[in-house]
């Protein structure tokens, strides 16, 4: 995602959202795909 991403909890929309740069979002997705957060 070149421009970044805005992320929110769809179950608690009043909680607001956070934004990331495209680089941060890509790193996060890569970490998920690589199993970094697996228990």
CSV table of N, CA and C in Angstrom, one decimal:
chain,number,residue,atom,x,y,z
A,1,UNK,N,0.9,-1.2,0.0
A,1,UNK,CA,0.0,0.0,0.0
A,1,UNK,C,0.9,1.2,0.0
A,2,UNK,N,0.9,1.9,-1.1
A,2,UNK,CA,1.9,3.0,-1.3
A,2,UNK,C,1.6,4.2,-0.3
A,3,UNK,N,0.3,4.5,-0.1
A,3,UNK,CA,0.0,5.7,0.7
A,3,UNK,C,-0.2,5.4,2.2
A,4,UNK,N,-0.2,4.2,2.6
A,4,UNK,CA,-0.4,3.8,4.0
A,4,UNK,C,-1.8,3.2,4.2
A,5,UNK,N,-2.2,3.1,5.5
A,5,UNK,CA,-3.4,2.5,5.8
A,5,UNK,C,-4.0,3.2,7.1
A,6,UNK,N,-5.3,3.2,7.2
A,6,UNK,CA,-6.0,3.6,8.4
A,6,UNK,C,-6.7,2.4,8.9
A,7,UNK,N,-6.6,2.1,10.2
A,7,UNK,CA,-7.1,0.8,10.7
A,7,UNK,C,-8.0,1.1,11.9
A,8,UNK,N,-9.1,0.4,12.0
A,8,UNK,CA,-10.0,0.6,13.1
A,8,UNK,C,-10.6,-0.8,13.5
A,9,UNK,N,-11.2,-0.8,14.7
A,9,UNK,CA,-11.9,-2.0,15.2
A,9,UNK,C,-13.3,-1.9,14.7
A,10,UNK,N,-13.8,-2.7,13.8
A,10,UNK,CA,-15.2,-2.6,13.3
A,10,UNK,C,-16.2,-3.0,14.4
A,11,UNK,N,-15.8,-3.6,15.4
A,11,UNK,CA,-16.8,-3.9,16.5
A,11,UNK,C,-16.9,-2.8,17.5
A,12,UNK,N,-15.9,-1.9,17.5
A,12,UNK,CA,-15.9,-0.7,18.4
A,12,UNK,C,-15.5,0.5,17.7
A,13,UNK,N,-16.3,1.0,16.8
A,13,UNK,CA,-16.0,2.1,15.9
A,13,UNK,C,-15.7,3.4,16.7
A,14,UNK,N,-16.3,3.5,17.9
A,14,UNK,CA,-16.1,4.7,18.7
A,14,UNK,C,-14.7,4.8,19.2
A,15,UNK,N,-13.9,3.7,19.2
A,15,UNK,CA,-12.5,3.7,19.7
A,15,UNK,C,-11.6,4.5,18.8
A,16,UNK,N,-12.0,4.8,17.6
A,16,UNK,CA,-11.1,5.6,16.8
A,16,UNK,C,-10.3,4.7,15.8
A,17,UNK,N,-9.2,5.2,15.3
A,17,UNK,CA,-8.4,4.5,14.4
A,17,UNK,C,-7.0,4.9,14.5
A,18,UNK,N,-6.1,4.2,13.9
A,18,UNK,CA,-4.7,4.6,13.8
A,18,UNK,C,-4.3,4.5,12.3
A,19,UNK,N,-3.2,5.3,12.0
A,19,UNK,CA,-2.7,5.3,10.6
A,19,UNK,C,-1.3,4.8,10.6
A,20,UNK,N,-0.9,4.2,9.5
A,20,UNK,CA,0.5,3.8,9.3
A,20,UNK,C,1.0,4.3,7.9
A,21,UNK,N,2.2,4.3,7.7
A,21,UNK,CA,2.8,4.6,6.4
A,21,UNK,C,2.7,3.3,5.6
A,22,UNK,N,2.9,3.4,4.3
A,22,UNK,CA,2.9,2.2,3.5
A,22,UNK,C,4.0,1.2,3.9
A,23,UNK,N,5.2,1.7,4.2
A,23,UNK,CA,6.3,0.9,4.7
A,23,UNK,C,5.9,0.1,6.0
A,24,UNK,N,5.4,0.8,6.9
A,24,UNK,CA,5.0,0.2,8.2
A,24,UNK,C,3.9,-0.9,7.9
A,25,UNK,N,2.9,-0.6,7.1
A,25,UNK,CA,1.9,-1.6,6.8
A,25,UNK,C,2.4,-2.8,6.2
A,26,UNK,N,3.3,-2.6,5.2
A,26,UNK,CA,3.9,-3.7,4.5
A,26,UNK,C,4.7,-4.6,5.4
A,27,UNK,N,5.5,-4.0,6.3
A,27,UNK,CA,6.2,-4.7,7.3
A,27,UNK,C,5.3,-5.5,8.2
A,28,UNK,N,4.2,-5.0,8.7
A,28,UNK,CA,3.3,-5.6,9.5
A,28,UNK,C,2.7,-6.9,8.8
A,29,UNK,N,2.2,-6.7,7.6
A,29,UNK,CA,1.7,-7.8,6.8
A,29,UNK,C,2.7,-8.9,6.6
A,30,UNK,N,3.9,-8.5,6.3
A,30,UNK,CA,5.0,-9.5,6.1
A,30,UNK,C,5.2,-10.3,7.4
A,31,UNK,N,5.2,-9.6,8.6
A,31,UNK,CA,5.3,-10.3,9.8
A,31,UNK,C,4.2,-11.3,10.1
A,32,UNK,N,3.0,-10.9,9.8
A,32,UNK,CA,1.9,-11.8,9.9
A,32,UNK,C,2.1,-13.1,9.1
A,33,UNK,N,2.4,-12.8,7.8
A,33,UNK,CA,2.6,-13.9,6.8
A,33,UNK,C,3.8,-14.8,7.3
A,34,UNK,N,4.8,-14.2,7.9
A,34,UNK,CA,6.0,-15.0,8.3
A,34,UNK,C,5.8,-15.7,9.7
A,35,UNK,N,4.7,-15.5,10.3
A,35,UNK,CA,4.4,-16.2,11.6
A,35,UNK,C,4.9,-15.6,12.8
A,36,UNK,N,5.3,-14.3,12.7
A,36,UNK,CA,5.9,-13.6,13.9
A,36,UNK,C,5.0,-13.6,15.1
A,37,UNK,N,3.7,-13.5,14.8
A,37,UNK,CA,2.7,-13.4,15.9
A,37,UNK,C,2.0,-14.7,16.3
A,38,UNK,N,2.5,-15.8,15.7
A,38,UNK,CA,1.9,-17.1,16.1
A,38,UNK,C,2.3,-17.5,17.5
A,39,UNK,N,1.4,-18.0,18.2
A,39,UNK,CA,1.6,-18.4,19.6
A,39,UNK,C,2.4,-19.7,19.7
